[in-house]
Amino acid sequence: LLTAVSEELSDIPLYYTLPDLCHTLRCQSPPLNKVKAALVNAGYRVSAYHKEPQAIKTDAPNRIVWDVMRAWCKDNPVAKDSKNKKRRKGKDTSSDSSKENSENKDAGSKILAVEPSISVDFTIPKSFENRKKAQRYPMNPEENWGPKKAASGYKRKRSTQPENPQKENSSHPAS
């Protein structure tokens, strides 16, 4: 774990998780090394994130990260939505496809509609082979390891009498 923290880009505060990016585009998740390689080949720095195995930290702007994902989707096409998925979401499946415009498209379709601004190279550079051999995301040491149930403390017994008993002799006249 300390190796992962020491290799991380400390001047980059934010990170991207590949499953979230792929969920937005509705595509298969690329191998982490290929995405890292594409960003390095584009001239940017990239590292893993110490808390999330499928996350990356990079100094590349958002448009470059999305360009890498667009290139991945071109090589590995996005699956089309089936009518069953649209029915589950409560969408009308009887509408014409001519009625679809940019307002009805989801975010992934809008992102994929833009052409990549860079040429993306997924070849893994030789510098990736010189990585330290250390366990970066260790498993829990034993079953049921970690925080236990919180202490319950002392519980007071509730009294059988209500806190605000109404007086039987009410001074309010009956209406």
PDB file of C-alpha atoms in Angstrom:
ATOM      1  CA  LEU A   1       0.000   0.000   0.000  1.00  0.00           C
ATOM      2  CA  LEU A   2       2.853   2.375   0.759  1.00  0.00           C
ATOM      3  CA  THR A   3       4.302   1.609  -2.661  1.00  0.00           C
ATOM      4  CA  ALA A   4       1.033   2.630  -4.303  1.00  0.00           C
ATOM      5  CA  VAL A   5       0.980   5.915  -2.366  1.00  0.00           C
ATOM      6  CA  SER A   6       4.616   6.661  -3.185  1.00  0.00           C
ATOM      7  CA  GLU A   7       4.039   6.106  -6.932  1.00  0.00           C
ATOM      8  CA  GLU A   8       0.923   8.296  -7.017  1.00  0.00           C
ATOM      9  CA  LEU A   9       0.952  11.775  -8.582  1.00  0.00           C
ATOM     10  CA  SER A  10       0.735  13.953  -5.493  1.00  0.00           C
ATOM     11  CA  ASP A  11       0.070  17.226  -7.330  1.00  0.00           C
ATOM     12  CA  ILE A  12      -3.108  15.899  -9.007  1.00  0.00           C
ATOM     13  CA  PRO A  13      -6.084  16.075  -6.611  1.00  0.00           C
ATOM     14  CA  LEU A  14      -8.761  14.284  -8.671  1.00  0.00           C
ATOM     15  CA  TYR A  15      -8.994  10.826 -10.228  1.00  0.00           C
ATOM     16  CA  TYR A  16     -11.027   8.938 -12.845  1.00  0.00           C
ATOM     17  CA  THR A  17     -12.522   5.498 -12.298  1.00  0.00           C
ATOM     18  CA  LEU A  18     -12.624   3.405 -15.457  1.00  0.00           C
ATOM     19  CA  PRO A  19     -15.859   1.579 -14.571  1.00  0.00           C
ATOM     20  CA  ASP A  20     -17.642   4.937 -14.184  1.00  0.00           C
ATOM     21  CA  LEU A  21     -16.318   6.244 -17.505  1.00  0.00           C
ATOM     22  CA  CYS A  22     -17.345   3.021 -19.241  1.00  0.00           C
ATOM     23  CA  HIS A  23     -20.744   3.059 -17.581  1.00  0.00           C
ATOM     24  CA  THR A  24     -21.373   6.511 -19.024  1.00  0.00           C
ATOM     25  CA  LEU A  25     -20.404   5.325 -22.518  1.00  0.00           C
ATOM     26  CA  ARG A  26     -22.013   1.887 -22.077  1.00  0.00           C
ATOM     27  CA  CYS A  27     -18.908   0.067 -23.254  1.00  0.00           C
ATOM     28  CA  GLN A  28     -16.634  -2.646 -21.927  1.00  0.00           C
ATOM     29  CA  SER A  29     -13.949  -1.482 -19.563  1.00  0.00           C
ATOM     30  CA  PRO A  30     -10.496  -1.385 -21.151  1.00  0.00           C
ATOM     31  CA  PRO A  31      -7.479  -2.847 -19.371  1.00  0.00           C
ATOM     32  CA  LEU A  32      -6.028  -0.287 -16.989  1.00  0.00           C
ATOM     33  CA  ASN A  33      -2.540  -0.605 -18.522  1.00  0.00           C
ATOM     34  CA  LYS A  34      -3.872   0.259 -21.987  1.00  0.00           C
ATOM     35  CA  VAL A  35      -5.538   3.453 -20.758  1.00  0.00           C
ATOM     36  CA  LYS A  36      -2.402   4.432 -18.853  1.00  0.00           C
ATOM     37  CA  ALA A  37      -0.309   3.675 -21.955  1.00  0.00           C
ATOM     38  CA  ALA A  38      -2.554   5.798 -24.189  1.00  0.00           C
ATOM     39  CA  LEU A  39      -2.225   8.780 -21.847  1.00  0.00           C
ATOM     40  CA  VAL A  40       1.557   8.366 -21.529  1.00  0.00           C
ATOM     41  CA  ASN A  41       1.882   8.038 -25.329  1.00  0.00           C
ATOM     42  CA  ALA A  42      -0.122  11.269 -25.672  1.00  0.00           C
ATOM     43  CA  GLY A  43       2.491  13.032 -23.516  1.00  0.00           C
ATOM     44  CA  TYR A  44       0.769  13.181 -20.128  1.00  0.00           C
ATOM     45  CA  ARG A  45       1.671  11.822 -16.711  1.00  0.00           C
ATOM     46  CA  VAL A  46      -0.482   9.089 -15.228  1.00  0.00           C
ATOM     47  CA  SER A  47      -0.521   6.993 -12.049  1.00  0.00           C
ATOM     48  CA  ALA A  48      -2.779   4.673 -10.110  1.00  0.00           C
ATOM     49  CA  TYR A  49      -4.919   5.860  -7.209  1.00  0.00           C
ATOM     50  CA  HIS A  50      -4.063   4.286  -3.853  1.00  0.00           C
ATOM     51  CA  LYS A  51      -7.652   3.703  -2.692  1.00  0.00           C
ATOM     52  CA  GLU A  52      -9.260   2.404  -5.884  1.00  0.00           C
ATOM     53  CA  PRO A  53      -7.644  -0.344  -8.008  1.00  0.00           C
ATOM     54  CA  GLN A  54      -9.500   0.683 -11.201  1.00  0.00           C
ATOM     55  CA  ALA A  55      -8.805   4.423 -10.915  1.00  0.00           C
ATOM     56  CA  ILE A  56      -6.183   6.649 -12.494  1.00  0.00           C
ATOM     57  CA  LYS A  57      -4.787  10.079 -11.711  1.00  0.00           C
ATOM     58  CA  THR A  58      -3.523  12.116 -14.639  1.00  0.00           C
ATOM     59  CA  ASP A  59      -2.606  15.646 -15.618  1.00  0.00           C
ATOM     60  CA  ALA A  60      -4.389  15.186 -18.954  1.00  0.00           C
ATOM     61  CA  PRO A  61      -7.402  17.463 -19.488  1.00  0.00           C
ATOM     62  CA  ASN A  62     -10.889  15.938 -19.521  1.00  0.00           C
ATOM     63  CA  ARG A  63     -11.144  16.154 -23.308  1.00  0.00           C
ATOM     64  CA  ILE A  64      -8.037  13.970 -23.692  1.00  0.00           C
ATOM     65  CA  VAL A  65      -9.355  11.349 -21.270  1.00  0.00           C
ATOM     66  CA  TRP A  66     -12.635  11.271 -23.205  1.00  0.00           C
ATOM     67  CA  ASP A  67     -10.670  11.059 -26.493  1.00  0.00           C
ATOM     68  CA  VAL A  68      -8.940   7.934 -25.171  1.00  0.00           C
ATOM     69  CA  MET A  69     -12.305   6.456 -24.218  1.00  0.00           C
ATOM     70  CA  ARG A  70     -13.774   7.386 -27.640  1.00  0.00           C
ATOM     71  CA  ALA A  71     -10.880   5.628 -29.357  1.00  0.00           C
ATOM     72  CA  TRP A  72     -11.441   2.560 -27.168  1.00  0.00           C
ATOM     73  CA  CYS A  73     -15.131   2.558 -28.111  1.00  0.00           C
ATOM     74  CA  LYS A  74     -14.229   2.771 -31.816  1.00  0.00           C
ATOM     75  CA  ASP A  75     -12.033  -0.318 -31.467  1.00  0.00           C
ATOM     76  CA  ASN A  76     -14.596  -2.065 -29.213  1.00  0.00           C
ATOM     77  CA  PRO A  77     -18.062  -0.900 -30.338  1.00  0.00           C
ATOM     78  CA  VAL A  78     -20.727   0.050 -27.834  1.00  0.00           C
ATOM     79  CA  ALA A  79     -23.668  -2.337 -27.516  1.00  0.00           C
ATOM     80  CA  LYS A  80     -26.994  -0.877 -28.621  1.00  0.00           C
ATOM     81  CA  ASP A  81     -29.889  -0.641 -26.150  1.00  0.00           C
ATOM     82  CA  SER A  82     -32.516  -3.311 -26.505  1.00  0.00           C
ATOM     83  CA  LYS A  83     -36.223  -2.573 -26.394  1.00  0.00           C
ATOM     84  CA  ASN A  84     -36.456  -4.447 -23.087  1.00  0.00           C
ATOM     85  CA  LYS A  85     -34.125  -1.989 -21.388  1.00  0.00           C
ATOM     86  CA  LYS A  86     -36.174   0.937 -22.672  1.00  0.00           C
ATOM     87  CA  ARG A  87     -39.372  -0.636 -21.376  1.00  0.00           C
ATOM     88  CA  ARG A  88     -37.829  -1.179 -17.944  1.00  0.00           C
ATOM     89  CA  LYS A  89     -36.897   2.468 -17.743  1.00  0.00           C
ATOM     90  CA  GLY A  90     -40.451   3.485 -18.651  1.00  0.00           C
ATOM     91  CA  LYS A  91     -39.588   4.926 -22.049  1.00  0.00           C
ATOM     92  CA  ASP A  92     -42.002   4.729 -24.962  1.00  0.00           C
ATOM     93  CA  THR A  93     -40.685   2.226 -27.525  1.00  0.00           C
ATOM     94  CA  SER A  94     -43.323   3.049 -30.154  1.00  0.00           C
ATOM     95  CA  SER A  95     -41.830   6.449 -31.055  1.00  0.00           C
ATOM     96  CA  ASP A  96     -40.185   6.982 -34.432  1.00  0.00           C
ATOM     97  CA  SER A  97     -36.420   7.055 -34.616  1.00  0.00           C
ATOM     98  CA  SER A  98     -36.816  10.265 -36.624  1.00  0.00           C
ATOM     99  CA  LYS A  99     -38.176  11.931 -33.488  1.00  0.00           C
ATOM    100  CA  GLU A 100     -34.883  11.365 -31.699  1.00  0.00           C
ATOM    101  CA  ASN A 101     -32.775  14.481 -31.616  1.00  0.00           C
ATOM    102  CA  SER A 102     -29.864  15.701 -29.549  1.00  0.00           C
ATOM    103  CA  GLU A 103     -32.194  16.531 -26.659  1.00  0.00           C
ATOM    104  CA  ASN A 104     -33.282  12.896 -26.281  1.00  0.00           C
ATOM    105  CA  LYS A 105     -29.792  11.375 -26.443  1.00  0.00           C
ATOM    106  CA  ASP A 106     -28.043  10.270 -23.314  1.00  0.00           C
ATOM    107  CA  ALA A 107     -24.663  11.651 -22.192  1.00  0.00           C
ATOM    108  CA  GLY A 108     -22.722   8.699 -23.594  1.00  0.00           C
ATOM    109  CA  SER A 109     -24.175   9.166 -27.074  1.00  0.00           C
ATOM    110  CA  LYS A 110     -23.319  12.854 -27.018  1.00  0.00           C
ATOM    111  CA  ILE A 111     -19.736  12.125 -25.927  1.00  0.00           C
ATOM    112  CA  LEU A 112     -19.282   9.459 -28.614  1.00  0.00           C
ATOM    113  CA  ALA A 113     -20.710  11.773 -31.300  1.00  0.00           C
ATOM    114  CA  VAL A 114     -17.626  14.033 -31.005  1.00  0.00           C
ATOM    115  CA  GLU A 115     -14.573  12.973 -32.991  1.00  0.00           C
ATOM    116  CA  PRO A 116     -11.323  12.470 -31.006  1.00  0.00           C
ATOM    117  CA  SER A 117      -8.963  15.444 -31.268  1.00  0.00           C
ATOM    118  CA  ILE A 118      -5.808  13.316 -30.879  1.00  0.00           C
ATOM    119  CA  SER A 119      -4.461  10.121 -32.349  1.00  0.00           C
ATOM    120  CA  VAL A 120      -4.600   7.524 -29.586  1.00  0.00           C
ATOM    121  CA  ASP A 121      -1.902   4.854 -29.314  1.00  0.00           C
ATOM    122  CA  PHE A 122      -2.665   1.954 -26.952  1.00  0.00           C
ATOM    123  CA  THR A 123       0.779   0.312 -27.239  1.00  0.00           C
ATOM    124  CA  ILE A 124       2.298  -0.269 -23.818  1.00  0.00           C
ATOM    125  CA  PRO A 125       5.680   1.487 -23.423  1.00  0.00           C
ATOM    126  CA  LYS A 126       8.715  -0.346 -22.058  1.00  0.00           C
ATOM    127  CA  SER A 127       8.836   1.991 -19.045  1.00  0.00           C
ATOM    128  CA  PHE A 128       5.793   0.140 -17.646  1.00  0.00           C
ATOM    129  CA  GLU A 129       7.876  -3.037 -17.301  1.00  0.00           C
ATOM    130  CA  ASN A 130      10.237  -1.422 -14.732  1.00  0.00           C
ATOM    131  CA  ARG A 131       7.525  -1.246 -12.103  1.00  0.00           C
ATOM    132  CA  LYS A 132       8.272  -2.280  -8.524  1.00  0.00           C
ATOM    133  CA  LYS A 133       6.997  -5.736  -7.657  1.00  0.00           C
ATOM    134  CA  ALA A 134       4.904  -5.012  -4.573  1.00  0.00           C
ATOM    135  CA  GLN A 135       1.387  -5.817  -3.515  1.00  0.00           C
ATOM    136  CA  ARG A 136      -0.582  -2.606  -4.042  1.00  0.00           C
ATOM    137  CA  TYR A 137      -4.067  -3.584  -2.863  1.00  0.00           C
ATOM    138  CA  PRO A 138      -3.691  -6.221  -0.148  1.00  0.00           C
ATOM    139  CA  MET A 139      -6.597  -8.448   0.789  1.00  0.00           C
ATOM    140  CA  ASN A 140      -8.030  -8.480   4.310  1.00  0.00           C
ATOM    141  CA  PRO A 141      -5.837 -10.641   6.591  1.00  0.00           C
ATOM    142  CA  GLU A 142      -8.661 -12.872   7.814  1.00  0.00           C
ATOM    143  CA  GLU A 143     -12.379 -13.413   7.534  1.00  0.00           C
ATOM    144  CA  ASN A 144     -14.576 -10.791   9.264  1.00  0.00           C
ATOM    145  CA  TRP A 145     -11.573  -8.521   9.670  1.00  0.00           C
ATOM    146  CA  GLY A 146     -12.179  -4.846  10.364  1.00  0.00           C
ATOM    147  CA  PRO A 147     -14.390  -2.722  12.545  1.00  0.00           C
ATOM    148  CA  LYS A 148     -16.757  -4.633  14.767  1.00  0.00           C
ATOM    149  CA  LYS A 149     -20.254  -3.731  15.854  1.00  0.00           C
ATOM    150  CA  ALA A 150     -20.475  -0.424  17.726  1.00  0.00           C
ATOM    151  CA  ALA A 151     -20.913  -0.570  21.480  1.00  0.00           C
ATOM    152  CA  SER A 152     -24.552  -0.430  22.485  1.00  0.00           C
ATOM    153  CA  GLY A 153     -24.073   1.167  25.906  1.00  0.00           C
ATOM    154  CA  TYR A 154     -26.519   1.315  28.780  1.00  0.00           C
ATOM    155  CA  LYS A 155     -30.200   1.458  27.886  1.00  0.00           C
ATOM    156  CA  ARG A 156     -32.636   3.073  30.292  1.00  0.00           C
ATOM    157  CA  LYS A 157     -35.864   1.330  31.074  1.00  0.00           C
ATOM    158  CA  ARG A 158     -38.908   3.270  30.068  1.00  0.00           C
ATOM    159  CA  SER A 159     -41.369   4.054  32.791  1.00  0.00           C
ATOM    160  CA  THR A 160     -44.887   2.702  32.456  1.00  0.00           C
ATOM    161  CA  GLN A 161     -46.436   6.093  33.211  1.00  0.00           C
ATOM    162  CA  PRO A 162     -46.781   8.641  30.404  1.00  0.00           C
ATOM    163  CA  GLU A 163     -44.734  11.809  30.796  1.00  0.00           C
ATOM    164  CA  ASN A 164     -47.667  14.255  30.403  1.00  0.00           C
ATOM    165  CA  PRO A 165     -50.727  12.678  31.971  1.00  0.00           C
ATOM    166  CA  GLN A 166     -53.923  14.564  31.290  1.00  0.00           C
ATOM    167  CA  LYS A 167     -55.834  15.686  34.317  1.00  0.00           C
ATOM    168  CA  GLU A 168     -59.211  14.087  34.796  1.00  0.00           C
ATOM    169  CA  ASN A 169     -60.674  17.322  36.120  1.00  0.00           C
ATOM    170  CA  SER A 170     -60.464  19.431  33.036  1.00  0.00           C
ATOM    171  CA  SER A 171     -61.248  23.139  33.343  1.00  0.00           C
ATOM    172  CA  HIS A 172     -62.324  23.319  29.709  1.00  0.00           C
ATOM    173  CA  PRO A 173     -66.046  23.268  29.216  1.00  0.00           C
ATOM    174  CA  ALA A 174     -67.431  20.678  26.822  1.00  0.00           C
ATOM    175  CA  SER A 175     -68.712  22.129  23.563  1.00  0.00           C
TER     176      SER A 175
END
